[in-house]
Short mmCIF file of C-alpha atoms (C1' of nucleotides) in Angstrom, two decimals:
data_model
loop_
_atom_site.label_atom_id
_atom_site.label_comp_id
_atom_site.label_asym_id
_atom_site.label_seq_id
_atom_site.Cartn_x
_atom_site.Cartn_y
_atom_site.Cartn_z
CA MET A 1 0.00 0.00 0.00
CA PRO A 2 2.15 2.83 -1.27
CA HIS A 3 -0.02 5.87 -0.78
CA LYS A 4 -3.47 6.07 0.67
CA HIS A 5 -4.56 9.63 0.18
CA HIS A 6 -6.91 8.56 -2.59
CA THR A 7 -8.75 6.59 0.08
CA GLN A 8 -9.16 9.85 1.92
CA ASP A 9 -12.57 10.34 3.41
CA ILE A 10 -14.80 12.12 0.92
CA GLU A 11 -16.12 14.49 3.55
CA THR A 12 -12.60 15.55 4.36
CA ARG A 13 -11.92 16.11 0.70
CA ILE A 14 -15.03 18.24 0.41
CA ALA A 15 -14.18 20.29 3.45
CA SER A 16 -10.68 21.03 2.29
CA LEU A 17 -11.89 21.91 -1.20
CA LEU A 18 -14.29 24.41 0.30
CA LYS A 19 -11.74 25.88 2.66
CA ARG A 20 -9.21 26.23 -0.14
CA SER A 21 -11.82 28.28 -1.96
CA ASP A 22 -12.52 30.57 1.00
CA LEU A 23 -15.98 29.18 1.44
CA SER A 24 -17.31 28.26 4.83
CA VAL A 25 -18.30 24.64 4.94
CA THR A 26 -22.04 24.46 5.35
CA GLU A 27 -24.43 21.61 5.00
CA SER A 28 -25.77 22.66 1.61
CA ARG A 29 -22.35 23.19 0.14
CA ARG A 30 -21.13 19.85 1.39
CA LYS A 31 -24.20 18.09 0.13
CA ILE A 32 -24.19 19.67 -3.30
CA LEU A 33 -20.49 19.12 -3.74
CA HIS A 34 -21.12 15.54 -2.76
CA LEU A 35 -23.59 15.20 -5.61
CA PHE A 36 -20.96 16.34 -8.08
CA LEU A 37 -18.29 14.08 -6.67
CA GLU A 38 -20.33 10.90 -6.58
CA GLN A 39 -21.08 10.87 -10.30
CA PRO A 40 -19.09 11.59 -13.42
CA GLY A 41 -21.45 13.75 -15.44
CA ALA A 42 -22.61 17.33 -15.34
CA LEU A 43 -25.65 18.50 -13.42
CA ALA A 44 -28.23 21.11 -14.23
CA HIS A 45 -29.83 23.20 -11.55
CA GLY A 46 -32.96 21.09 -11.80
CA ASP A 47 -31.05 17.84 -11.31
CA ILE A 48 -29.61 19.15 -8.11
CA GLU A 49 -32.94 20.30 -6.78
CA LYS A 50 -34.32 16.86 -7.47
CA LYS A 51 -31.38 14.90 -6.11
CA ALA A 52 -31.19 17.00 -3.00
CA GLY A 53 -34.84 16.29 -2.38
CA GLU A 54 -36.69 18.74 -0.19
CA LYS A 55 -33.50 19.35 1.64
CA PHE A 56 -32.73 22.89 0.48
CA ASP A 57 -34.50 25.96 -0.63
CA ARG A 58 -34.23 26.66 -4.35
CA VAL A 59 -32.56 29.93 -3.57
CA THR A 60 -29.84 28.14 -1.67
CA VAL A 61 -29.13 25.93 -4.66
CA TYR A 62 -28.86 28.94 -6.95
CA ARG A 63 -26.55 30.76 -4.59
CA THR A 64 -24.42 27.71 -3.95
CA LEU A 65 -23.90 27.01 -7.64
CA GLN A 66 -23.09 30.65 -8.20
CA ALA A 67 -20.50 30.60 -5.44
CA PHE A 68 -18.96 27.40 -6.79
CA VAL A 69 -18.65 28.90 -10.26
CA GLU A 70 -17.07 32.07 -8.92
CA LYS A 71 -14.55 30.10 -6.92
CA GLY A 72 -13.71 27.84 -9.82
CA ILE A 73 -15.00 24.66 -8.22
CA ILE A 74 -17.43 24.03 -11.05
CA HIS A 75 -17.81 25.45 -14.54
CA THR A 76 -20.75 25.93 -16.86
CA ILE A 77 -21.35 24.05 -20.08
CA PRO A 78 -23.34 25.70 -22.86
CA THR A 79 -26.39 23.89 -24.21
CA ALA A 80 -28.95 24.52 -26.90
CA ASP A 81 -31.88 23.69 -24.67
CA ASN A 82 -31.92 26.52 -22.19
CA SER A 83 -30.55 24.59 -19.29
CA ILE A 84 -27.09 25.41 -18.07
CA ARG A 85 -25.15 22.37 -16.93
CA TYR A 86 -22.46 22.51 -14.31
CA ALA A 87 -19.50 20.20 -13.97
CA LEU A 88 -16.67 19.85 -11.51
CA CYS A 89 -13.43 21.40 -12.56
CA LYS A 90 -10.73 18.78 -12.46
CA ASP A 91 -7.98 18.87 -9.88
CA ASP A 92 -5.54 20.99 -11.80
CA CYS A 93 -8.33 23.34 -12.70
CA ALA A 94 -9.91 23.71 -9.32
CA GLY A 95 -6.55 24.87 -8.01
CA GLY A 96 -7.60 28.37 -8.91
CA HIS A 97 -6.78 29.04 -12.54
CA HIS A 98 -9.32 27.66 -14.94
CA HIS A 99 -7.88 25.69 -17.77
CA ASP A 100 -11.08 25.42 -19.73
CA HIS A 101 -9.38 23.85 -22.67
CA HIS A 102 -11.25 20.59 -22.66
CA ILE A 103 -14.30 19.74 -24.69
CA HIS A 104 -17.72 18.58 -23.55
CA PHE A 105 -19.65 15.56 -24.66
CA VAL A 106 -23.42 15.15 -24.53
CA CYS A 107 -24.70 11.60 -24.88
CA ASP A 108 -27.84 11.25 -26.97
CA SER A 109 -28.59 7.95 -25.31
CA CYS A 110 -28.25 8.55 -21.58
CA GLY A 111 -28.51 12.31 -21.77
CA ASN A 112 -25.47 12.81 -19.58
CA THR A 113 -22.92 15.49 -20.21
CA TYR A 114 -19.27 14.72 -19.60
CA CYS A 115 -16.09 16.71 -19.57
CA LEU A 116 -13.54 15.01 -21.79
CA ASP A 117 -10.56 16.39 -19.96
CA ASP A 118 -8.06 14.79 -22.25
CA VAL A 119 -9.48 16.22 -25.43
CA VAL A 120 -8.14 19.69 -26.02
CA THR A 121 -10.09 22.31 -27.97
CA PRO A 122 -8.64 22.71 -31.45
CA GLU A 123 -7.24 25.89 -32.91
CA ILE A 124 -9.89 27.65 -34.97
CA LYS A 125 -8.80 29.76 -37.90
CA LEU A 126 -11.08 32.79 -37.96
CA PRO A 127 -11.74 35.21 -40.82
CA LYS A 128 -9.70 38.44 -40.91
CA GLY A 129 -10.76 40.88 -38.23
CA TYR A 130 -11.99 38.39 -35.66
CA THR A 131 -10.08 37.72 -32.45
CA ALA A 132 -10.74 34.64 -30.36
CA ALA A 133 -10.62 34.85 -26.58
CA HIS A 134 -12.14 31.50 -25.83
CA VAL A 135 -13.32 28.44 -27.72
CA GLU A 136 -16.11 26.18 -26.55
CA VAL A 137 -16.67 22.78 -28.13
CA VAL A 138 -19.63 20.55 -27.42
CA VAL A 139 -19.77 17.17 -29.14
CA GLU A 140 -23.00 15.26 -29.20
CA GLY A 141 -23.16 11.52 -29.85
CA VAL A 142 -23.00 8.23 -27.96
CA CYS A 143 -20.80 7.84 -24.91
CA LYS A 144 -18.68 4.84 -24.06
CA ASN A 145 -21.15 3.59 -21.47
CA CYS A 146 -24.02 3.52 -23.95
CA LYS A 147 -22.31 2.17 -27.04
CA GLY A 148 -23.21 -1.31 -28.25
CA MET B 1 -27.89 44.16 -65.97
CA PRO B 2 -27.25 40.44 -66.16
CA HIS B 3 -29.40 39.11 -63.33
CA LYS B 4 -31.60 41.06 -60.98
CA HIS B 5 -33.04 38.49 -58.65
CA HIS B 6 -30.82 39.75 -55.83
CA THR B 7 -32.71 43.01 -56.08
CA GLN B 8 -35.84 40.98 -55.55
CA ASP B 9 -38.32 42.54 -53.18
CA ILE B 10 -37.66 41.33 -49.66
CA GLU B 11 -41.31 40.60 -49.01
CA THR B 12 -41.38 38.36 -52.06
CA ARG B 13 -38.30 36.58 -50.79
CA ILE B 14 -39.93 36.07 -47.42
CA ALA B 15 -43.13 34.77 -48.92
CA SER B 16 -41.36 32.27 -51.15
CA LEU B 17 -39.17 31.11 -48.28
CA LEU B 18 -42.26 30.44 -46.20
CA LYS B 19 -44.10 28.69 -49.01
CA ARG B 20 -41.09 26.54 -49.77
CA SER B 21 -41.24 25.44 -46.13
CA ASP B 22 -44.93 24.60 -46.24
CA LEU B 23 -45.80 27.41 -43.93
CA SER B 24 -48.68 29.70 -44.62
CA VAL B 25 -47.53 33.28 -44.89
CA THR B 26 -48.97 35.17 -42.00
CA GLU B 27 -48.18 38.58 -40.63
CA SER B 28 -46.20 37.35 -37.65
CA ARG B 29 -44.09 34.99 -39.70
CA ARG B 30 -43.33 37.65 -42.27
CA LYS B 31 -42.48 40.18 -39.60
CA ILE B 32 -40.25 37.86 -37.60
CA LEU B 33 -38.48 36.60 -40.68
CA HIS B 34 -37.97 40.22 -41.64
CA LEU B 35 -36.18 40.82 -38.35
CA PHE B 36 -33.76 38.02 -39.11
CA LEU B 37 -33.14 39.16 -42.66
CA GLU B 38 -32.50 42.80 -41.91
CA GLN B 39 -29.58 42.18 -39.58
CA PRO B 40 -26.60 39.85 -39.62
CA GLY B 41 -26.55 38.48 -36.07
CA ALA B 42 -28.53 35.94 -34.12
CA LEU B 43 -31.61 36.80 -32.11
CA ALA B 44 -32.85 35.48 -28.81
CA HIS B 45 -36.53 35.10 -28.08
CA GLY B 46 -36.37 38.22 -25.94
CA ASP B 47 -34.80 40.30 -28.70
CA ILE B 48 -37.62 39.41 -31.01
CA GLU B 49 -40.27 40.26 -28.48
CA LYS B 50 -38.65 43.65 -28.00
CA LYS B 51 -38.03 44.38 -31.67
CA ALA B 52 -41.51 43.34 -32.66
CA GLY B 53 -42.87 45.73 -30.08
CA GLU B 54 -46.35 45.04 -28.80
CA LYS B 55 -47.14 43.57 -32.15
CA PHE B 56 -47.46 39.91 -31.21
CA ASP B 57 -48.40 37.76 -28.32
CA ARG B 58 -45.47 36.02 -26.65
CA VAL B 59 -47.00 32.70 -27.48
CA THR B 60 -47.00 33.54 -31.16
CA VAL B 61 -43.30 34.31 -31.03
CA TYR B 62 -42.58 30.99 -29.33
CA ARG B 63 -44.62 29.08 -31.85
CA THR B 64 -43.20 30.93 -34.81
CA LEU B 65 -39.61 30.28 -33.76
CA GLN B 66 -40.44 26.65 -33.13
CA ALA B 67 -41.96 26.32 -36.60
CA PHE B 68 -38.97 28.01 -38.20
CA VAL B 69 -36.55 25.66 -36.45
CA GLU B 70 -38.56 22.61 -37.49
CA LYS B 71 -38.63 23.73 -41.08
CA GLY B 72 -34.93 24.51 -41.13
CA ILE B 73 -35.32 28.23 -41.68
CA ILE B 74 -33.41 29.09 -38.53
CA HIS B 75 -31.18 27.10 -36.20
CA THR B 76 -30.33 27.36 -32.53
CA ILE B 77 -26.99 28.36 -31.10
CA PRO B 78 -25.96 27.05 -27.68
CA THR B 79 -25.00 29.53 -25.01
CA ALA B 80 -23.82 29.36 -21.43
CA ASP B 81 -26.23 31.99 -20.22
CA ASN B 82 -29.58 30.28 -20.53
CA SER B 83 -30.76 32.16 -23.56
CA ILE B 84 -31.08 30.26 -26.80
CA ARG B 85 -30.14 32.31 -29.82
CA TYR B 86 -31.57 31.72 -33.23
CA ALA B 87 -29.94 32.50 -36.55
CA LEU B 88 -31.00 32.21 -40.16
CA CYS B 89 -29.75 29.18 -41.96
CA LYS B 90 -27.87 30.28 -45.01
CA ASP B 91 -29.19 29.72 -48.51
CA ASP B 92 -27.70 26.32 -49.07
CA CYS B 93 -28.84 25.26 -45.64
CA ALA B 94 -32.41 26.53 -45.74
CA GLY B 95 -32.96 24.42 -48.84
CA GLY B 96 -34.01 21.64 -46.51
CA HIS B 97 -30.94 19.74 -45.43
CA HIS B 98 -29.12 21.37 -42.55
CA HIS B 99 -25.42 21.69 -43.07
CA ASP B 100 -24.65 22.78 -39.54
CA HIS B 101 -20.97 22.59 -40.10
CA HIS B 102 -20.17 26.21 -39.47
CA ILE B 103 -19.04 27.70 -36.19
CA HIS B 104 -20.58 30.49 -34.15
CA PHE B 105 -18.95 33.62 -32.88
CA VAL B 106 -20.07 35.67 -29.87
CA CYS B 107 -18.64 39.16 -29.64
CA ASP B 108 -17.71 40.26 -26.15
CA SER B 109 -17.90 43.86 -27.20
CA CYS B 110 -21.20 44.24 -29.04
CA GLY B 111 -22.77 41.09 -27.67
CA ASN B 112 -23.89 39.92 -31.09
CA THR B 113 -23.71 36.33 -32.17
CA TYR B 114 -22.75 35.55 -35.75
CA CYS B 115 -22.61 32.47 -37.88
CA LEU B 116 -19.22 32.22 -39.50
CA ASP B 117 -20.42 30.25 -42.46
CA ASP B 118 -17.00 29.90 -43.98
CA VAL B 119 -15.40 28.40 -40.90
CA VAL B 120 -15.98 24.69 -40.78
CA THR B 121 -16.08 22.77 -37.50
CA PRO B 122 -12.86 20.82 -37.01
CA GLU B 123 -12.58 17.08 -36.66
CA ILE B 124 -12.44 16.14 -32.99
CA LYS B 125 -10.54 13.04 -31.98
CA LEU B 126 -12.52 11.42 -29.18
CA PRO B 127 -11.38 8.83 -26.64
CA LYS B 128 -12.08 5.18 -27.44
CA GLY B 129 -15.73 4.29 -27.11
CA TYR B 130 -17.20 7.67 -27.94
CA THR B 131 -19.00 8.32 -31.21
CA ALA B 132 -19.62 11.84 -32.47
CA ALA B 133 -22.85 12.66 -34.25
CA HIS B 134 -22.50 16.41 -34.23
CA VAL B 135 -19.94 18.99 -33.22
CA GLU B 136 -20.83 22.46 -32.02
CA VAL B 137 -18.19 25.18 -31.77
CA VAL B 138 -18.76 28.58 -30.22
CA VAL B 139 -15.90 31.05 -30.26
CA GLU B 140 -16.04 34.09 -28.06
CA GLY B 141 -13.92 37.18 -28.69
CA VAL B 142 -14.04 40.44 -30.61
CA CYS B 143 -15.75 40.66 -33.99
CA LYS B 144 -14.52 42.53 -37.01
CA ASN B 145 -16.93 45.40 -36.48
CA CYS B 146 -15.72 46.01 -32.95
CA LYS B 147 -11.96 45.59 -33.34
CA GLY B 148 -9.70 48.65 -33.01
"C1'" DA C 1 -16.34 25.48 25.60
"C1'" DT C 2 -18.93 30.21 25.07
"C1'" DG C 3 -20.14 34.30 23.02
"C1'" DC C 4 -19.99 37.22 19.22
"C1'" DA C 5 -19.45 38.97 14.49
"C1'" DA C 6 -19.97 37.54 9.89
"C1'" DA C 7 -21.81 34.66 6.53
"C1'" DA C 8 -25.26 31.71 4.73
"C1'" DA C 9 -29.94 29.66 4.72
"C1'" DG C 10 -34.71 30.07 4.44
"C1'" DC C 11 -38.79 32.53 3.56
"C1'" DA C 12 -41.87 35.47 1.07
"C1'" DA C 13 -42.79 38.05 -2.54
"C1'" DC C 14 -41.82 39.10 -6.94
"C1'" DA C 15 -40.19 38.95 -11.91
"C1'" DT C 16 -39.37 36.52 -16.02
"C1'" DA C 17 -39.70 32.58 -19.11
"C1'" DG C 18 -42.17 28.98 -21.19
"C1'" DT C 19 -46.52 25.87 -21.91
"C1'" DT C 20 -51.39 24.41 -22.89
"C1'" DG C 21 -56.30 24.57 -24.21
"C1'" DC C 22 -59.54 26.93 -26.45
"C1'" DA C 23 -62.25 30.51 -28.96
"C1'" DA C 24 -61.71 34.03 -32.52
"C1'" DA C 25 -59.45 35.54 -36.60
"C1'" DA C 26 -56.70 35.00 -40.67
"C1'" DT C 27 -55.19 32.05 -44.45
"C1'" DA C 28 -55.56 28.67 -48.09
"C1'" DT C 29 -58.51 26.08 -51.14
"C1'" DT C 30 -62.33 25.10 -54.01
"C1'" DA D 1 -67.20 33.97 -52.21
"C1'" DA D 2 -67.78 30.10 -48.92
"C1'" DT D 3 -65.70 26.82 -46.29
"C1'" DA D 4 -62.10 23.93 -44.20
"C1'" DT D 5 -57.80 24.54 -42.10
"C1'" DT D 6 -54.31 26.85 -39.82
"C1'" DT D 7 -52.72 30.35 -36.91
"C1'" DT D 8 -53.37 33.82 -33.57
"C1'" DG D 9 -54.36 35.77 -29.11
"C1'" DC D 10 -56.05 35.21 -24.65
"C1'" DA D 11 -56.22 33.26 -20.09
"C1'" DA D 12 -54.53 30.49 -16.94
"C1'" DC D 13 -50.94 27.96 -15.41
"C1'" DT D 14 -46.11 25.92 -14.43
"C1'" DA D 15 -41.40 26.55 -14.17
"C1'" DT D 16 -37.36 29.27 -13.55
"C1'" DG D 17 -34.78 32.79 -11.57
"C1'" DT D 18 -34.19 37.11 -8.43
"C1'" DT D 19 -34.23 40.25 -4.27
"C1'" DG D 20 -34.75 41.89 0.51
"C1'" DC D 21 -34.96 40.64 4.92
"C1'" DT D 22 -35.02 37.70 9.19
"C1'" DT D 23 -33.30 33.67 11.40
"C1'" DT D 24 -29.88 30.27 11.75
"C1'" DT D 25 -25.33 28.53 11.19
"C1'" DT D 26 -20.50 29.04 10.86
"C1'" DG D 27 -15.91 30.74 12.04
"C1'" DC D 28 -13.24 32.89 15.27
"C1'" DA D 29 -11.46 34.85 19.55
"C1'" DT D 30 -11.53 34.62 23.89
#
DNA sequence: ATGCAAAAAGCAACATAGTTGCAAAATATT
DNA sequence: AATATTTTGCAACTATGTTGCTTTTTGCAT
């Protein structure tokens, strides 16, 4: 057993993530962060309200997500169906500086949205006069869990 | 004067576009299509409600946009701010078969969203197990009208 | 541990966005 | 011009998001 910090208690991980972000650790923040950590996909506001049950006020969910985005714990993923999705920033991203260079994948079959952290956004050659500050790529198709 | 069909009356153009799409030409459809034709950018539902003034019921705007999307007259553009934008499909797209291979550009300065019809979406190499059906690229930056 | 200041949660009320069913009006068809 | 069909507009409703304020919880210092 070389190292065991990946066995680290999830609650401890959550608490330290919050503290590192200058957020006081409250029940709603722990709970919502838990939801993100226990599954691989992205979550929309509605998903969280549902999963959290009657536990929190809607306003609390809004404010919590907003705080997480501001602190770089989660990031938003654009959609064409008027429902922002949020996903955990990966370790090297949550550190403070957003990388934001990965693409997003929406599965037509299961409906989940995943960050493909290993797939880097391509260079886009724009027409004369246009300057790119940021490139967002969303690929839609069938994910590896749904294929076959 | 070789050809003059590009001088064609805009109302005639609108009417034929609607007929070609099996839509009866009504005042709201003509008016809303007019809004799209007279400017280069994309429009959100809210923009249309404002630009059309008190002219139409909100419901009519929803239904009109929905019909236009179904018929391939306009297409949606994903955003990260919970506001679907709609843009005219270009000539070769409106013909019936969506091309959908162009990218979208959101200007940080003027806020407009444009279709860059000449910029084709790149090939994205996905991890094993993932299959891509469609790729959506949104570039954010400064457009050619706002630069300098 | 206890008390206190600061932050967050919860509540209520509100504002905006989107949907549905139906009657009235406009459009297409003959 | 008359009628069948489609679309519009209205009303009522659901869902989504926001704001101000009071109560509760958290973090901190004693």
